Structure formats: C-alpha cells, structure tokens
Amino acid sequence: MVLLILALVFVIYSIENMKRTRYSAALIMTTVGATCFLLSMASMAVVIFLNYINELAYTAALLWVAGTVLISMGQAWKINSFKKIYGSLRNVLSLSSSKWSLIGTVVLLLGIPIYLLFFFQTVTEGFNWYSVGSETIWIVVFVCLVIAERKLFLVSSTPSLKILEAKMVQNDIQTLVAYSNLTNRFLAHIIPVIGASGVEDTISQCIEEHPILFGDKIIESGLLNVDQLIKNSKRIHESERTQELFNAFSDLNTTIIDLYAVLTSPNQANYLVATEAELYRDDIALWKAGVPLGKYNEAVYERDLVIGLPEGVADADKASNFAYILFKRYLELLLSKCKKSSKIEMKKKLSELASKNPVLGRIILSDEGKFDLSKLYRYLSKAKFKEGMQEIVRAFSIAANICYDAAKSDLGIKKASEIGSEIFSELLRRYGGFLQHYGIIEAIPKGVQISGTYLPLIAGKCYLVEGKSSKHAFRMFFDLVRFGNPGLIITTSHPAHARREHNIPERITILWLSKVEVEDAISPSNLGIIRDRISAFVSKKENAVVMLEGLEYLITTNGFDLTLKMMHDIREITVVNRARLIVPVSPLALEPKQLEMMRRFMEVIQVEEEI
C-alpha cells in the first residue's frame, strides 16, 4: 500500500514538472516510466493477493522493465541537460534534486537482481522474504525519486522575481560555457605552437583586468578551467555579470587570435576563425534539449553571445544579434510606452516606407508593438556582413525616428525625451564600442540626450579627455578598436611597455614620442612628421581611431602656439577622413588660458577619477 502511494505521488509530481518544463523529452520519459511502474505494482498486487493470474504477472514484469528503462533514461537525460547548463557533473550534483535523482536511479539499477528473484519466487511460491527485500528496495527508490521530483517542483514554483534571478544565472552560465568552448578551440591551435606557459604569459594582462578570469589554474591541460570560471562569476554582482563576461572573453579571444596571427600569418588566423565559427554555432544550438537547429537564434541573441567575438567569427549571427538588440530590446521598449493606436499607425508608416527601403519590408511590426525579424535574419544570413550592417543602421534610423515621434505625441516632448535618453544611454553604455564601429550613433533620433559618463565618439570629431590619468581615454580607445576599428597610438611610453600596461594587441600601431632614434619613434620636436603620420594613417584606414597621449610633452618641447597649430591641422585631417581623435590631458598641467583654447575646437570629456 505504501509503495502504491509513493508511486502515485511520483507520477503526480512527474506530470506537473513535465507541464512546467513545456514537455521536455527527459520528463516525458520519466512520467511515462513512472506510470508503467504504477501499473506494474497494481498488477503485482493483484497477482500476490489472488495468486492465480500468471499472465498478469508477466504483464507486470514487462511494465516493470519498461518503467526501469524509461526512468533511467529520463533521469540520465535530465542530469545531462543540467550538465550543459552548469558546465560539469560536479556542479550538477551540487543541486539537491540531482543528488536524490541519482541515488534513486542507482538503487533502482542495483536492485534489478533482487527484483527478478522476487518475481520468479512470487509466481511459483507466492509472497516470501524476497518479496520483502524487493519491496524495501522499491520504497527506497521511490522515496528518493519523489524527493527529487518535489524539489524540482518547488524550484519551478518559485515566485516570479526569483524565477527571473534563477533564469539570469542560468543564462550567464550558458554564456560562459559557450565563450569557453570557443576559446578552448582557439587554444587548441595555439598551445602546440608556443606551449601553455607562453599562452598564460600572453593573456596575463587580460586575467589581471577581469575578475572572472582570476585563479592560479585558470588554464589546465591546455583548456580553460570552466569550474573556476563559474565560481568566479558567482562573485560578480548580477547587474554586472553579463557585461563582465562580454568584456573578458572579448579581450581574451581577441588577444589569442592576434597572437596566432603574429606566430603564423594574418591569413592563417582568418582561416582559423572562419573555420571555428560554424563549430561554435553548432555548440550553441545543442545547449537546449529538444530545440532544433536554426530555431534557437533569438535565445542566443538575448544573451549577446556573438557580439564580442573577434572580427570574422560568426559574422552572419553577429549582424542578426545587432538587429535583435536594436529592434527587439530597445525599440520595443520605447514602443511599449506608446498607445496601441500609435503602434498601429507606426506599422502603417513602416509598410509605406518598405517600397523605398527593402530592409523595412523584412521588419514586421504587430499591432501590439512587437517586431518579427525572422525575414531579416534570413536576409542577413546570405548578405555580405558589411552591407547587412549598413542596411540595419539605415532601417533602424527610420524606425527609431518614427518611434520617437510617436512617443512624443503620446507622452509629451519632455517625458518622451527622458525615456528616450534613458533607453539609448543604456544602449550605448552596454554596446557603445560595437555600435560606434558600425555608425549607429548617427542614427539615434535628434532630441535624445545621452546621459551618464558615456559619451559616444562620433566619426569626424576630436575629443579632449580631461583627467589625472589616461586610463579612461585608453578604455574609450579600446571600446572602438576591440570591434575592428583600425587604431593608432602615439604615446610617451615605450611601445613594449605600453603593450604590457594596456594589453594592446599587435595589430594596433604604436608610435613612440622620443628623441631616441629607433624604429617606430618620432621626435617630439618634429610636429610636421607627427601630423603627416596621422594623416597617412587615417586617409588609408576607414573608421580610424587615433590616440595622441603626450600633449603636455609636446607643449613643453615646442611651445604652446606651435602645438596648437599642429592640433588644428590634425583636427581638419580628422574631420575630412571621418576619423576619431582622442587626446587625454591633465588640466592641471596646462595654464587655464591654454586649456580654454584647446577646448574651443575639441569635444570635452571630463573624467571623474576612480577612487
């Protein structure tokens, strides 16, 4: 009787969990297996108490075999699904539901011989001591399985806020595992060339700058230690975890690819990333059990898995992820503040404009203000990457302005401006470097003021970054060059020292302001050569970014007037070639009048020093 009640409870919890997980294959197997067990027990009870229906006994045995197979497979599949999420079996078994599930399944399998003896003895002799032993094992099995299913049921019954937090943690772990898989593929190519210690020395700067990479054994046997990374990620606040993952692996993968290009050749590095892109895509698809290939896209885009990868990796998905961020995550948020009538009106406007801009015809807007981008994703998968990105920017510019006009009409100019500022400032805070690289800044509606410490760097402008150190200016520089913008640094530091201190990739050109006559050095007194080197670089490189660190040194060497004249020349060169110039300066190092004259023709960014 106790056994029948336990089996019935197990079936009920299994059915509930199956419904809450949207009928996952693992829990369907478990539920069907539990039902087979329940029918088997009911049949054996009839055999034992009536003692004459042998055919029913064999039916009960078949049901028992089916139940054992299905439950064992279901539990194994469930644990394997958890392993894909949590990175290792050790992390999975730290979950209480997994522990009880494993214990119940192991006892079930180990008890097979005793059950078989119980079955044959019961058929021939009736109830006996083998029956008692078998029932005891069955009670242990079902107590463990009921506890496991109940714990899973309680987790799925968590209040909505906790569900959101749990989902966020799970997504972060999936992101971490995916990035680690790609990095490990790159490591597999480069470690045979220079060895594990050489790689560790190369990425040491990345490790120092990103808390998630901390650890004495972050690389073991030529692979990233995912267990250590997961532990590190849990120490980072939820609001910062995704961004830290994004930045850390972006720097890490780019550094590894740059090193591989130096050791082999740029062409070989391009071939490597192109080859690994398809393998990486398959890995993402296999995370979710039961999700067919090609149907997982927006789940991947929601976690920003491809945006921070080195240039050339998963470009088709990168363009689609870009579109998802702009339309689904930010324009939908702006539209959610508008009336339904405004959403319908915007839908009509987009349809009318589709004849002039074919990309708008691939963006479907519902009456509820939701974007369907499936047609756009298919187009981007076949289009050339650069062309696809340009089309997205144009389409976003049109749609964003229509959305913003609708918001102003519904909410008033002041309220719409506040909401627009908040939405687009957050967009730039999270994806500023990537968005600037592809010219999205110019597509933001006029009237939207960008708030916060992040100021977008617009092509064709010069920026005077005022602060006690140049760290913030270097961060702004790397936000752009990380995503492929060609970069030039002119600095007072020796190139080798600058590369170590700021983790500058080999593909970035560094010129040393020094009177020492060595390669890649420019005398600070040769202002004309400095101007000409900048001019030659930005005229040949599209979307170039130039960092001129050492303005104070140039003024000391040449005097303020000559230096100011050179800066005016460089500004004109920057404007004509639509480049970006970043000039860090310490305000205390200049006289107030000199600082004011510099400010007149440059955009000023005042940095609050970090304590």
XYZ file of C-alpha atoms in Angstrom:
611
model
C 0.000 0.000 0.000
C 2.849 2.386 0.943
C 4.573 1.569 -2.335
C 1.460 2.301 -4.376
C 1.009 5.671 -2.644
C 4.679 6.608 -3.263
C 4.399 5.595 -6.926
C 1.198 7.620 -7.301
C 2.827 10.707 -5.724
C 5.832 10.246 -8.030
C 3.532 10.131 -11.074
C 1.693 13.296 -9.965
C 4.915 15.287 -9.431
C 6.353 13.995 -12.713
C 3.280 15.135 -14.628
C 3.380 18.591 -13.021
C 7.108 19.018 -13.722
C 6.595 17.834 -17.306
C 3.957 20.535 -17.833
C 6.097 23.273 -16.275
C 9.100 22.424 -18.448
C 6.911 22.536 -21.559
C 7.041 18.776 -22.070
C 10.804 18.265 -22.202
C 11.833 14.833 -23.509
C 13.584 13.887 -20.227
C 10.482 14.469 -18.099
C 8.151 12.844 -20.640
C 10.263 9.671 -20.320
C 10.224 9.942 -16.529
C 6.445 10.431 -16.426
C 5.706 7.507 -18.771
C 8.156 5.327 -16.830
C 6.511 6.273 -13.524
C 3.112 5.390 -14.968
C 4.445 1.995 -16.079
C 5.721 1.376 -12.547
C 2.374 2.298 -11.052
C 0.546 -0.117 -13.366
C 3.179 -2.809 -12.698
C 2.710 -2.502 -8.932
C -1.058 -2.593 -9.207
C -0.796 -5.732 -11.360
C 1.614 -7.450 -8.952
C -0.662 -6.630 -6.028
C -3.474 -8.461 -7.802
C -1.135 -11.430 -8.528
C 0.019 -11.658 -4.905
C -3.382 -11.432 -3.304
C -5.363 -13.547 -5.837
C -2.400 -15.846 -6.628
C -3.730 -17.329 -9.855
C -3.387 -14.848 -12.737
C 0.087 -15.770 -14.043
C -0.448 -13.921 -17.356
C -0.989 -10.739 -15.385
C 2.313 -11.359 -13.560
C 4.224 -11.411 -16.850
C 2.431 -8.230 -17.942
C 3.527 -6.630 -14.657
C 7.109 -7.731 -15.340
C 7.079 -6.174 -18.821
C 5.686 -2.954 -17.405
C 8.411 -3.004 -14.735
C 11.141 -3.445 -17.400
C 9.682 -0.589 -19.463
C 9.438 1.638 -16.371
C 13.040 0.895 -15.350
C 14.389 1.701 -18.820
C 12.331 4.873 -19.233
C 13.037 6.284 -15.766
C 16.774 5.509 -16.023
C 16.963 7.193 -19.448
C 14.845 10.124 -18.308
C 16.956 10.763 -15.200
C 20.206 10.409 -17.169
C 18.932 12.814 -19.850
C 17.836 15.320 -17.216
C 21.235 15.256 -15.489
C 22.979 15.620 -18.848
C 20.789 18.641 -19.681
C 21.750 20.218 -16.348
C 25.407 19.475 -17.117
C 25.202 21.541 -20.316
C 23.868 24.440 -18.282
C 26.145 24.212 -15.222
C 29.342 23.195 -17.009
C 30.311 19.993 -15.166
C 28.819 16.950 -13.431
C 30.200 18.207 -10.120
C 28.145 21.399 -10.378
C 25.030 19.411 -11.334
C 25.368 17.100 -8.344
C 25.602 20.107 -6.050
C 21.854 20.534 -6.765
C 19.809 18.652 -4.171
C 17.259 17.412 -6.733
C 20.065 15.892 -8.835
C 21.561 14.126 -5.799
C 18.282 12.444 -4.888
C 17.575 11.619 -8.521
C 20.970 9.945 -8.912
C 20.632 7.963 -5.664
C 17.168 6.708 -6.632
C 18.293 5.673 -10.130
C 21.426 3.865 -8.858
C 19.446 1.935 -6.214
C 16.849 1.073 -8.871
C 19.500 -0.418 -11.183
C 21.361 -2.219 -8.392
C 18.107 -3.773 -7.177
C 17.386 -5.500 -10.507
C 18.723 -8.961 -9.409
C 16.646 -8.926 -6.205
C 13.521 -7.915 -8.116
C 13.979 -10.752 -10.615
C 14.270 -13.256 -7.762
C 11.204 -11.692 -6.159
C 9.269 -12.012 -9.406
C 10.034 -15.715 -10.057
C 9.623 -16.693 -6.394
C 6.292 -14.854 -6.224
C 4.981 -16.536 -9.371
C 5.973 -20.038 -8.177
C 5.673 -19.834 -4.359
C 3.699 -16.706 -3.535
C 4.744 -13.951 -1.107
C 8.172 -14.625 0.634
C 11.272 -12.944 2.062
C 12.479 -11.983 -1.416
C 9.237 -10.054 -1.719
C 10.041 -8.150 1.498
C 13.551 -7.305 0.248
C 12.240 -6.195 -3.100
C 9.570 -4.002 -1.543
C 12.155 -2.386 0.747
C 14.334 -1.505 -2.264
C 11.299 -0.158 -4.091
C 10.380 2.060 -1.141
C 13.940 3.479 -1.024
C 13.871 4.078 -4.795
C 10.560 5.886 -4.790
C 11.291 7.923 -1.662
C 14.447 9.253 -3.409
C 12.666 9.883 -6.707
C 9.682 11.563 -5.028
C 12.040 13.878 -3.089
C 13.904 14.704 -6.331
C 10.713 15.483 -8.250
C 9.283 17.501 -5.343
C 12.420 19.645 -5.129
C 12.249 20.229 -8.874
C 8.567 21.100 -8.492
C 9.317 23.611 -5.711
C 12.014 25.292 -7.815
C 9.584 25.682 -10.730
C 7.035 27.114 -8.278
C 9.418 29.911 -7.204
C 7.892 33.417 -7.139
C 8.347 35.407 -10.346
C 11.259 37.558 -9.080
C 13.255 34.501 -8.030
C 12.488 32.796 -11.332
C 13.898 35.822 -13.123
C 17.060 35.700 -10.988
C 17.456 31.957 -11.499
C 16.998 32.357 -15.258
C 19.560 35.154 -15.308
C 22.122 32.993 -13.511
C 21.419 30.086 -15.872
C 21.811 32.350 -18.919
C 25.089 33.716 -17.599
C 26.422 30.188 -17.104
C 25.345 29.213 -20.616
C 27.079 32.309 -21.957
C 30.239 31.472 -20.027
C 30.279 27.871 -21.247
C 29.790 28.957 -24.864
C 32.579 31.521 -24.723
C 34.847 28.972 -23.015
C 34.187 26.389 -25.732
C 35.209 28.832 -28.454
C 38.290 29.976 -26.515
C 39.328 26.357 -25.950
C 39.175 25.743 -29.698
C 41.491 28.672 -30.294
C 43.806 27.445 -27.514
C 43.950 24.001 -29.130
C 45.545 25.631 -32.194
C 47.972 27.961 -30.459
C 49.252 25.930 -27.478
C 51.100 23.389 -29.694
C 52.987 26.364 -31.188
C 54.154 28.194 -28.034
C 53.081 25.976 -25.148
C 50.637 26.576 -22.281
C 53.068 28.785 -20.336
C 53.521 31.053 -23.359
C 49.763 31.484 -23.667
C 49.438 32.206 -19.938
C 52.108 34.915 -20.193
C 50.304 36.467 -23.179
C 46.886 36.600 -21.534
C 48.175 37.574 -18.084
C 47.085 41.185 -18.633
C 43.543 40.037 -19.509
C 43.467 37.958 -16.334
C 44.575 40.903 -14.206
C 41.917 43.211 -15.659
C 38.924 40.859 -15.477
C 37.869 39.312 -12.115
C 36.099 36.428 -13.828
C 39.462 35.148 -15.132
C 41.203 35.177 -11.731
C 42.760 31.946 -10.437
C 46.095 30.134 -10.207
C 44.881 27.341 -12.503
C 42.629 29.167 -14.938
C 44.180 27.056 -17.734
C 44.549 23.324 -17.008
C 45.803 20.784 -19.548
C 45.547 23.399 -22.292
C 41.884 24.246 -21.560
C 40.075 26.923 -19.588
C 39.008 25.722 -16.155
C 35.241 26.200 -16.521
C 34.557 25.202 -12.896
C 36.812 28.022 -11.687
C 35.197 30.481 -14.103
C 31.715 29.583 -12.827
C 32.867 30.109 -9.220
C 34.364 33.466 -10.165
C 31.183 34.514 -11.994
C 29.092 33.934 -8.871
C 31.197 36.515 -7.012
C 30.228 39.220 -9.510
C 27.002 41.141 -8.958
C 24.134 40.055 -11.224
C 23.803 43.512 -12.761
C 27.443 43.451 -13.907
C 27.943 39.746 -14.667
C 26.829 39.695 -18.318
C 28.864 42.788 -19.180
C 31.950 41.339 -17.448
C 31.577 38.088 -19.401
C 31.228 40.078 -22.594
C 34.314 42.241 -21.939
C 36.522 39.489 -20.523
C 36.063 36.985 -23.331
C 36.133 39.680 -25.989
C 39.588 40.756 -24.774
C 40.724 37.172 -24.221
C 39.691 35.814 -27.632
C 40.993 38.857 -29.491
C 44.363 38.590 -27.736
C 44.663 34.900 -28.603
C 43.757 35.498 -32.261
C 46.211 38.406 -32.516
C 48.971 36.213 -31.093
C 48.091 33.418 -33.519
C 48.261 35.895 -36.424
C 51.749 37.001 -35.346
C 53.023 33.425 -34.973
C 51.554 32.183 -38.253
C 50.096 34.796 -40.584
C 47.006 37.044 -40.735
C 45.574 34.809 -43.497
C 46.014 31.714 -41.345
C 44.310 33.486 -38.421
C 41.393 34.478 -40.675
C 41.047 30.883 -41.827
C 41.046 29.699 -38.210
C 38.241 31.976 -37.068
C 36.198 31.267 -40.199
C 36.503 27.510 -39.631
C 35.659 27.653 -35.933
C 32.622 29.887 -36.480
C 30.454 27.040 -37.798
C 31.513 24.699 -34.990
C 30.757 27.395 -32.436
C 27.297 27.906 -33.938
C 26.508 24.195 -33.568
C 27.561 24.230 -29.908
C 25.071 26.980 -29.125
C 22.288 25.076 -30.834
C 22.911 21.962 -28.782
C 22.535 23.666 -25.393
C 18.793 23.286 -25.254
C 17.486 19.748 -25.440
C 14.681 19.495 -27.940
C 15.378 22.787 -29.758
C 16.017 22.064 -33.473
C 18.989 23.606 -35.258
C 18.132 27.015 -36.663
C 15.334 27.643 -34.150
C 17.431 28.919 -31.290
C 18.546 32.281 -32.712
C 16.816 34.814 -30.503
C 17.621 32.867 -27.320
C 21.277 33.202 -28.314
C 20.930 36.859 -29.293
C 19.261 37.668 -25.971
C 22.476 36.558 -24.201
C 24.744 38.622 -26.525
C 26.837 35.552 -27.269
C 28.357 36.656 -30.557
C 28.730 40.436 -30.305
C 32.086 40.350 -28.505
C 33.779 37.735 -30.670
C 36.837 38.623 -32.781
C 36.246 40.045 -36.226
C 35.476 37.297 -38.737
C 33.850 34.921 -36.251
C 30.118 34.202 -36.761
C 29.582 37.388 -38.798
C 26.101 36.385 -40.008
C 24.923 35.821 -36.442
C 26.701 38.999 -35.340
C 24.630 41.088 -37.760
C 21.425 39.370 -36.620
C 22.352 39.886 -32.960
C 22.923 43.548 -33.768
C 19.430 43.800 -35.293
C 17.886 41.975 -32.314
C 19.455 44.399 -29.825
C 18.277 47.483 -31.681
C 14.743 46.457 -32.584
C 13.643 43.849 -30.051
C 15.411 45.040 -26.928
C 15.306 48.820 -27.305
C 12.725 49.961 -29.873
C 10.142 47.553 -28.461
C 10.815 49.063 -25.030
C 10.190 52.565 -26.401
C 7.036 51.383 -28.205
C 5.715 49.801 -25.004
C 5.242 53.348 -23.646
C 3.005 54.321 -26.597
C -0.724 53.882 -27.144
C -1.973 50.996 -29.278
C -3.303 53.417 -31.891
C 0.210 54.869 -32.259
C 1.670 51.397 -32.691
C -0.838 50.638 -35.458
C -0.027 53.975 -37.108
C 3.687 53.199 -36.988
C 3.007 49.810 -38.549
C 1.307 51.552 -41.484
C 4.189 54.023 -41.903
C 6.770 51.245 -41.972
C 4.718 49.387 -44.586
C 4.523 52.510 -46.763
C 8.280 53.127 -46.482
C 9.114 49.491 -47.301
C 8.869 50.235 -51.037
C 11.760 52.716 -50.755
C 13.818 50.706 -48.271
C 13.571 46.918 -48.870
C 15.015 46.130 -45.431
C 11.960 47.719 -43.786
C 9.853 45.179 -45.687
C 11.674 42.450 -43.759
C 10.761 44.000 -40.393
C 7.204 43.083 -39.380
C 5.554 45.109 -36.610
C 2.434 43.760 -34.886
C -0.454 45.841 -33.572
C 0.909 45.195 -30.060
C 4.239 46.815 -30.921
C 6.300 43.608 -31.259
C 8.857 43.139 -34.027
C 9.113 39.918 -36.048
C 12.638 39.829 -37.515
C 12.633 36.314 -38.986
C 12.702 37.616 -42.597
C 15.531 40.000 -41.717
C 17.554 37.172 -40.137
C 17.240 35.108 -43.329
C 18.383 38.078 -45.440
C 21.378 38.762 -43.171
C 22.467 35.114 -43.283
C 23.031 35.470 -47.040
C 24.131 39.118 -47.309
C 27.709 40.337 -47.051
C 28.417 41.341 -43.475
C 29.283 44.996 -44.076
C 26.334 45.542 -46.423
C 23.971 43.883 -43.972
C 25.161 46.089 -41.116
C 24.708 49.236 -43.198
C 21.155 48.185 -44.102
C 20.340 47.589 -40.429
C 21.624 51.048 -39.470
C 19.513 52.711 -42.167
C 16.400 50.759 -41.191
C 16.943 51.469 -37.503
C 17.398 55.195 -38.158
C 13.998 55.362 -39.899
C 12.185 53.157 -37.374
C 13.735 54.894 -34.342
C 12.675 58.328 -35.538
C 9.114 57.133 -36.192
C 9.002 55.505 -32.739
C 10.356 58.613 -31.057
C 7.816 60.845 -32.836
C 5.032 58.515 -31.675
C 6.338 58.673 -28.104
C 6.450 62.491 -28.211
C 2.859 62.578 -29.483
C 1.584 60.203 -26.766
C 3.718 61.245 -23.790
C 4.732 64.818 -24.499
C 8.155 66.055 -25.598
C 9.669 66.226 -22.099
C 8.582 62.735 -20.986
C 9.495 61.163 -24.335
C 12.912 62.823 -24.195
C 13.528 61.446 -20.688
C 12.512 57.913 -21.672
C 14.440 58.076 -24.954
C 17.515 59.356 -23.135
C 17.324 56.543 -20.583
C 16.849 53.820 -23.226
C 19.538 54.988 -25.642
C 22.023 55.858 -22.878
C 21.729 52.288 -21.603
C 22.158 51.018 -25.154
C 25.408 52.959 -25.516
C 26.618 52.042 -22.046
C 26.397 48.349 -22.848
C 27.294 48.264 -26.544
C 28.940 51.620 -27.202
C 32.104 50.383 -28.887
C 30.314 47.924 -31.133
C 27.602 50.406 -32.106
C 30.048 53.206 -32.820
C 32.118 50.913 -35.007
C 29.145 50.495 -37.352
C 27.937 54.100 -37.265
C 24.775 53.623 -35.213
C 25.405 56.787 -33.186
C 24.306 58.993 -36.074
C 21.037 57.011 -36.298
C 19.847 57.926 -32.786
C 16.872 60.345 -33.064
C 17.577 64.054 -32.729
C 16.488 65.428 -29.389
C 17.610 62.363 -27.437
C 20.242 63.453 -24.942
C 22.773 60.800 -23.957
C 23.191 60.799 -20.177
C 25.739 59.228 -17.868
C 29.519 59.195 -18.147
C 29.497 57.537 -21.543
C 29.771 59.977 -24.432
C 29.561 58.412 -27.890
C 32.549 59.195 -30.077
C 31.202 60.423 -33.402
C 33.203 59.983 -36.584
C 34.922 63.193 -37.708
C 35.325 64.664 -34.209
C 38.210 65.246 -31.784
C 37.859 64.579 -28.044
C 39.830 66.166 -25.218
C 39.635 63.725 -22.294
C 40.421 65.629 -19.098
C 41.626 63.653 -16.114
C 44.607 62.941 -13.885
C 45.491 59.793 -15.837
C 44.942 58.469 -19.349
C 43.218 55.233 -18.251
C 39.725 56.377 -19.210
C 40.939 57.588 -22.598
C 42.532 54.188 -23.262
C 39.253 52.465 -22.337
C 37.400 54.662 -24.835
C 40.008 53.814 -27.467
C 39.701 50.069 -26.858
C 35.905 50.185 -26.869
C 36.252 51.006 -30.569
C 39.304 49.054 -31.742
C 38.032 45.907 -29.984
C 35.438 45.534 -32.735
C 37.754 46.075 -35.675
C 38.327 49.831 -35.990
C 41.928 50.403 -37.122
C 43.839 52.126 -34.335
C 46.957 54.262 -33.993
C 48.517 55.202 -30.646
C 51.111 57.938 -30.247
C 52.456 57.806 -26.709
C 55.311 58.883 -24.468
C 55.696 55.276 -23.225
C 57.977 52.733 -24.886
C 55.836 50.542 -27.227
C 56.696 47.302 -25.376
C 55.808 48.864 -22.028
C 52.593 50.371 -23.436
C 51.516 46.998 -24.854
C 52.043 45.293 -21.490
C 50.434 48.015 -19.399
C 47.315 48.427 -21.534
C 47.174 44.959 -23.143
C 47.401 46.442 -26.642
C 47.018 43.879 -29.469
C 49.788 43.547 -32.051
C 47.527 44.791 -34.850
C 47.410 48.255 -33.222
C 50.188 50.573 -34.440
C 52.182 52.332 -31.683
C 54.478 55.293 -32.282
C 56.840 56.404 -29.509
C 57.309 60.101 -28.778
C 61.027 60.025 -28.069
C 64.278 61.645 -29.119
C 65.889 58.198 -29.218
C 66.481 57.188 -32.835
C 64.876 53.759 -33.054
C 62.212 52.161 -35.215
C 58.655 53.494 -34.662
C 59.950 56.505 -32.708
C 59.077 60.121 -33.574
C 60.927 63.063 -32.119
C 58.513 65.278 -30.148
C 60.075 68.290 -31.864
C 59.029 67.028 -35.338
C 55.433 68.228 -35.221
C 55.161 68.041 -39.017
C 56.080 64.343 -39.043
C 53.556 63.625 -36.267
C 50.857 65.363 -38.311
C 51.874 63.537 -41.508
C 51.890 60.086 -39.848
C 48.383 60.672 -38.535
C 47.241 61.941 -41.924
C 48.710 58.934 -43.751
C 47.042 56.518 -41.318
C 43.508 57.948 -41.299
C 43.452 58.546 -45.061
C 44.118 54.847 -45.747
C 42.029 53.341 -42.937
C 38.249 53.598 -42.775
C 36.761 54.381 -39.331
C 40.234 55.007 -37.910
C 40.758 55.886 -34.233
C 43.853 57.850 -33.154
C 45.044 58.200 -29.573
C 47.510 61.067 -29.019
C 48.880 60.684 -25.498
C 51.567 63.229 -24.582
C 50.063 66.634 -25.370
C 51.801 68.147 -22.330
C 55.165 66.783 -23.527
C 54.666 68.326 -26.985
C 53.804 71.721 -25.470
C 56.895 71.611 -23.235
C 59.125 70.722 -26.198
C 57.695 73.027 -28.867
C 55.782 75.711 -27.041
C 52.019 76.108 -26.901
C 51.490 78.093 -30.119
C 53.204 75.590 -32.436
C 51.500 72.664 -30.727
C 48.112 74.370 -31.011
C 48.676 74.947 -34.729
C 49.511 71.242 -35.213
C 46.370 70.243 -33.293
C 44.270 72.454 -35.582
C 45.819 70.712 -38.606
C 45.118 67.264 -37.120
C 41.526 68.287 -36.368
C 40.972 69.177 -40.040
C 42.513 65.850 -41.112
C 40.210 64.023 -38.681
C 37.088 65.791 -39.973
C 37.885 65.224 -43.655
C 38.598 61.492 -43.178
C 35.763 60.913 -40.657
C 38.217 59.510 -38.150
C 38.120 59.887 -34.353
C 40.878 61.551 -32.319
C 41.242 61.006 -28.566
C 43.610 63.313 -26.668
C 43.994 62.714 -22.905
C 45.240 65.686 -20.893
C 45.723 66.610 -17.261
C 44.001 70.004 -16.746
C 46.463 70.935 -14.006
C 49.386 70.541 -16.416
C 48.174 73.420 -18.614
C 47.590 77.072 -17.890
C 43.864 77.996 -17.737
C 44.132 80.064 -20.928
C 45.848 77.201 -22.789
C 43.249 74.706 -21.630
C 40.435 77.010 -22.727
C 41.939 77.410 -26.209
C 42.203 73.608 -26.582
C 38.596 73.236 -25.503
C 37.344 75.611 -28.184
C 37.869 73.250 -31.115
C 37.530 69.841 -29.387
C 34.725 67.982 -27.659
C 35.458 67.899 -23.925
C 35.029 64.797 -21.768
C 35.692 65.380 -18.090
C 36.536 62.199 -16.225
C 35.665 61.637 -12.580
C 38.720 59.927 -11.137
C 38.198 56.443 -9.693
C 38.976 56.157 -6.005
